[in-house]
């Protein structure tokens, strides 16, 4: 016995009307969403909005720079299109290049009880700089570029020795009770001396970076 074939339903005007109504409803919903988005952001914000994309996927979302003062609700790893990459690697290499001479003299003065303070100061300065790479990358770039010059000056370490003497005197002035064996630095004095010397070197590097940037801009402006 043969099974009857199911009758194919003919496409009538009722189905065509349902399809057109569905399309009309979808288009109306999309237009209403666009209207709400434009009215909430405004024309200037819509023009300045940029796509932000996740590094590990193709998901995108709209990020408006006009609302950057509000708490950042973007997931970790999102970065605005055109936003500069944090110069963490540049900061790390320049920081390591500036360590040999200060670490040598610092270890000689704080050998023993002061070594933990010396290590803590070095780690503290590096971590502050690494976090600043995300907060103000342009400043860390200037400091890193000038830090190349500061690292090269270690070959003639007169300025470094003067800065180190000032840092040690400042440490003895701030924490005069933490002195080991008369001239050796204790943990607290070694920490203070390391931080003071590091801040002076960072300020020096930042000044050199700004001067180099100004020279480059001046040369570009005078170029034909």
GROMACS .gro file of C-alpha atoms in nm:
model
  224
    1UNK     CA    1   0.000   0.000   0.000
    2UNK     CA    2   0.147   0.331  -0.102
    3UNK     CA    3   0.175   0.609   0.158
    4UNK     CA    4   0.010   0.926   0.033
    5UNK     CA    5   0.253   1.209  -0.022
    6UNK     CA    6   0.188   1.513   0.196
    7UNK     CA    7   0.024   1.790   0.011
    8UNK     CA    8   0.250   2.088  -0.042
    9UNK     CA    9   0.100   2.398   0.101
   10UNK     CA   10   0.060   2.664  -0.156
   11UNK     CA   11   0.196   3.007  -0.087
   12UNK     CA   12  -0.110   3.225  -0.070
   13UNK     CA   13  -0.162   3.593  -0.014
   14UNK     CA   14  -0.203   3.537   0.360
   15UNK     CA   15   0.152   3.397   0.398
   16UNK     CA   16   0.295   3.671   0.181
   17UNK     CA   17   0.121   3.926   0.401
   18UNK     CA   18   0.267   3.763   0.714
   19UNK     CA   19   0.620   3.774   0.571
   20UNK     CA   20   0.588   4.138   0.479
   21UNK     CA   21   0.451   4.220   0.823
   22UNK     CA   22   0.742   4.039   0.986
   23UNK     CA   23   0.992   4.229   0.776
   24UNK     CA   24   0.816   4.557   0.851
   25UNK     CA   25   0.819   4.482   1.225
   26UNK     CA   26   1.190   4.396   1.221
   27UNK     CA   27   1.276   4.712   1.029
   28UNK     CA   28   1.067   4.921   1.267
   29UNK     CA   29   1.247   4.766   1.564
   30UNK     CA   30   1.588   4.840   1.412
   31UNK     CA   31   1.490   5.200   1.338
   32UNK     CA   32   1.364   5.248   1.693
   33UNK     CA   33   1.690   5.109   1.834
   34UNK     CA   34   1.892   5.347   1.617
   35UNK     CA   35   1.674   5.639   1.728
   36UNK     CA   36   1.722   5.555   2.097
   37UNK     CA   37   2.099   5.517   2.051
   38UNK     CA   38   2.131   5.849   1.867
   39UNK     CA   39   1.913   6.035   2.115
   40UNK     CA   40   2.111   5.900   2.412
   41UNK     CA   41   2.459   5.964   2.270
   42UNK     CA   42   2.394   6.273   2.062
   43UNK     CA   43   2.526   6.354   1.713
   44UNK     CA   44   2.875   6.456   1.829
   45UNK     CA   45   2.915   6.146   2.042
   46UNK     CA   46   2.802   5.921   1.758
   47UNK     CA   47   3.059   6.082   1.531
   48UNK     CA   48   3.338   6.034   1.785
   49UNK     CA   49   3.237   5.684   1.894
   50UNK     CA   50   3.481   5.411   1.797
   51UNK     CA   51   3.462   5.036   1.788
   52UNK     CA   52   3.638   4.853   2.065
   53UNK     CA   53   3.722   4.492   2.002
   54UNK     CA   54   3.832   4.201   2.217
   55UNK     CA   55   4.180   4.068   2.133
   56UNK     CA   56   4.074   3.702   2.143
   57UNK     CA   57   3.756   3.721   1.943
   58UNK     CA   58   3.551   3.908   1.693
   59UNK     CA   59   3.306   4.063   1.940
   60UNK     CA   60   3.275   4.439   1.911
   61UNK     CA   61   3.109   4.706   2.116
   62UNK     CA   62   3.068   5.084   2.094
   63UNK     CA   63   3.289   5.290   2.327
   64UNK     CA   64   3.230   5.664   2.344
   65UNK     CA   65   3.528   5.879   2.452
   66UNK     CA   66   3.290   6.148   2.583
   67UNK     CA   67   3.206   5.918   2.875
   68UNK     CA   68   3.567   5.833   2.964
   69UNK     CA   69   3.540   6.013   3.302
   70UNK     CA   70   3.274   5.767   3.414
   71UNK     CA   71   3.378   5.437   3.576
   72UNK     CA   72   3.523   5.214   3.306
   73UNK     CA   73   3.290   4.917   3.260
   74UNK     CA   74   3.477   4.772   2.963
   75UNK     CA   75   3.590   4.411   3.010
   76UNK     CA   76   3.959   4.362   3.073
   77UNK     CA   77   4.148   4.335   2.746
   78UNK     CA   78   3.930   4.577   2.551
   79UNK     CA   79   4.117   4.859   2.380
   80UNK     CA   80   3.976   5.142   2.172
   81UNK     CA   81   4.057   5.153   1.805
   82UNK     CA   82   4.361   5.378   1.757
   83UNK     CA   83   4.442   5.377   2.128
   84UNK     CA   84   4.824   5.352   2.179
   85UNK     CA   85   4.966   5.027   2.307
   86UNK     CA   86   5.100   5.054   2.665
   87UNK     CA   87   5.484   5.067   2.642
   88UNK     CA   88   5.543   4.798   2.905
   89UNK     CA   89   5.823   4.627   2.711
   90UNK     CA   90   6.000   4.957   2.641
   91UNK     CA   91   5.980   5.056   3.008
   92UNK     CA   92   6.108   4.715   3.121
   93UNK     CA   93   6.416   4.715   2.896
   94UNK     CA   94   6.512   5.075   2.977
   95UNK     CA   95   6.460   5.010   3.348
   96UNK     CA   96   6.692   4.709   3.335
   97UNK     CA   97   6.951   4.909   3.140
   98UNK     CA   98   6.959   5.173   3.417
   99UNK     CA   99   6.999   4.923   3.703
  100UNK     CA  100   7.369   4.815   3.696
  101UNK     CA  101   7.542   5.118   3.847
  102UNK     CA  102   7.280   5.213   4.112
  103UNK     CA  103   7.240   4.848   4.210
  104UNK     CA  104   7.619   4.806   4.245
  105UNK     CA  105   7.668   5.106   4.474
  106UNK     CA  106   7.344   5.037   4.658
  107UNK     CA  107   7.437   4.677   4.729
  108UNK     CA  108   7.778   4.791   4.856
  109UNK     CA  109   7.620   5.037   5.101
  110UNK     CA  110   7.332   4.817   5.215
  111UNK     CA  111   7.500   4.474   5.216
  112UNK     CA  112   7.345   4.269   5.491
  113UNK     CA  113   7.040   4.409   5.667
  114UNK     CA  114   6.970   4.673   5.402
  115UNK     CA  115   6.941   4.438   5.103
  116UNK     CA  116   6.566   4.369   5.154
  117UNK     CA  117   6.499   4.743   5.148
  118UNK     CA  118   6.706   4.783   4.832
  119UNK     CA  119   6.519   4.503   4.654
  120UNK     CA  120   6.184   4.637   4.773
  121UNK     CA  121   6.266   4.983   4.637
  122UNK     CA  122   6.368   4.846   4.297
  123UNK     CA  123   6.051   4.637   4.269
  124UNK     CA  124   5.833   4.926   4.387
  125UNK     CA  125   5.970   5.168   4.128
  126UNK     CA  126   5.932   4.914   3.849
  127UNK     CA  127   5.573   4.829   3.945
  128UNK     CA  128   5.472   5.195   3.962
  129UNK     CA  129   5.620   5.251   3.616
  130UNK     CA  130   5.453   4.941   3.475
  131UNK     CA  131   5.112   5.052   3.600
  132UNK     CA  132   5.175   5.401   3.465
  133UNK     CA  133   5.222   5.247   3.120
  134UNK     CA  134   4.845   5.191   3.112
  135UNK     CA  135   4.748   5.518   3.285
  136UNK     CA  136   4.967   5.763   3.088
  137UNK     CA  137   5.161   5.583   2.811
  138UNK     CA  138   5.281   5.908   2.652
  139UNK     CA  139   5.467   6.007   2.972
  140UNK     CA  140   5.630   5.664   3.007
  141UNK     CA  141   5.743   5.686   2.643
  142UNK     CA  142   5.913   6.020   2.710
  143UNK     CA  143   6.078   5.881   3.025
  144UNK     CA  144   6.190   5.566   2.843
  145UNK     CA  145   6.337   5.756   2.550
  146UNK     CA  146   6.527   5.984   2.787
  147UNK     CA  147   6.624   5.682   2.996
  148UNK     CA  148   6.836   5.557   2.708
  149UNK     CA  149   7.054   5.868   2.748
  150UNK     CA  150   7.064   5.827   3.126
  151UNK     CA  151   7.171   5.466   3.089
  152UNK     CA  152   7.451   5.566   2.851
  153UNK     CA  153   7.580   5.823   3.104
  154UNK     CA  154   7.661   5.532   3.339
  155UNK     CA  155   7.985   5.495   3.142
  156UNK     CA  156   8.093   5.826   3.301
  157UNK     CA  157   7.917   5.796   3.638
  158UNK     CA  158   7.993   6.133   3.796
  159UNK     CA  159   7.631   6.248   3.786
  160UNK     CA  160   7.509   5.911   3.916
  161UNK     CA  161   7.751   5.931   4.209
  162UNK     CA  162   7.627   6.280   4.299
  163UNK     CA  163   7.264   6.165   4.282
  164UNK     CA  164   7.346   5.858   4.493
  165UNK     CA  165   7.514   6.075   4.758
  166UNK     CA  166   7.210   6.302   4.771
  167UNK     CA  167   6.978   6.001   4.802
  168UNK     CA  168   7.180   5.850   5.089
  169UNK     CA  169   7.189   6.184   5.273
  170UNK     CA  170   6.814   6.216   5.228
  171UNK     CA  171   6.763   5.863   5.363
  172UNK     CA  172   6.976   5.937   5.672
  173UNK     CA  173   6.777   6.257   5.724
  174UNK     CA  174   6.434   6.093   5.689
  175UNK     CA  175   6.507   5.779   5.895
  176UNK     CA  176   6.817   5.858   6.105
  177UNK     CA  177   6.754   5.573   6.348
  178UNK     CA  178   6.783   5.297   6.087
  179UNK     CA  179   7.160   5.273   6.043
  180UNK     CA  180   7.349   4.944   6.057
  181UNK     CA  181   7.719   4.936   6.154
  182UNK     CA  182   7.762   5.313   6.142
  183UNK     CA  183   7.775   5.365   5.763
  184UNK     CA  184   7.571   5.071   5.634
  185UNK     CA  185   7.212   5.129   5.535
  186UNK     CA  186   6.937   4.951   5.722
  187UNK     CA  187   6.619   4.820   5.555
  188UNK     CA  188   6.428   5.148   5.585
  189UNK     CA  189   6.717   5.375   5.484
  190UNK     CA  190   6.798   5.148   5.188
  191UNK     CA  191   6.436   5.162   5.076
  192UNK     CA  192   6.421   5.542   5.105
  193UNK     CA  193   6.758   5.590   4.932
  194UNK     CA  194   6.655   5.362   4.644
  195UNK     CA  195   6.322   5.537   4.593
  196UNK     CA  196   6.478   5.886   4.612
  197UNK     CA  197   6.753   5.800   4.367
  198UNK     CA  198   6.506   5.630   4.134
  199UNK     CA  199   6.274   5.930   4.134
  200UNK     CA  200   6.563   6.166   4.056
  201UNK     CA  201   6.677   5.943   3.769
  202UNK     CA  202   6.320   5.919   3.636
  203UNK     CA  203   6.282   6.298   3.649
  204UNK     CA  204   6.616   6.335   3.468
  205UNK     CA  205   6.508   6.083   3.203
  206UNK     CA  206   6.173   6.259   3.160
  207UNK     CA  207   6.346   6.592   3.105
  208UNK     CA  208   6.578   6.437   2.847
  209UNK     CA  209   6.281   6.275   2.673
  210UNK     CA  210   6.090   6.604   2.655
  211UNK     CA  211   6.396   6.784   2.520
  212UNK     CA  212   6.442   6.515   2.255
  213UNK     CA  213   6.076   6.535   2.160
  214UNK     CA  214   6.096   6.915   2.130
  215UNK     CA  215   6.404   6.887   1.907
  216UNK     CA  216   6.226   6.634   1.682
  217UNK     CA  217   5.919   6.856   1.651
  218UNK     CA  218   6.136   7.157   1.573
  219UNK     CA  219   6.322   6.965   1.305
  220UNK     CA  220   5.994   6.845   1.151
  221UNK     CA  221   5.852   7.198   1.145
  222UNK     CA  222   6.160   7.332   0.962
  223UNK     CA  223   6.172   7.045   0.715
  224UNK     CA  224   6.073   7.150   0.359
   0.00000   0.00000   0.00000
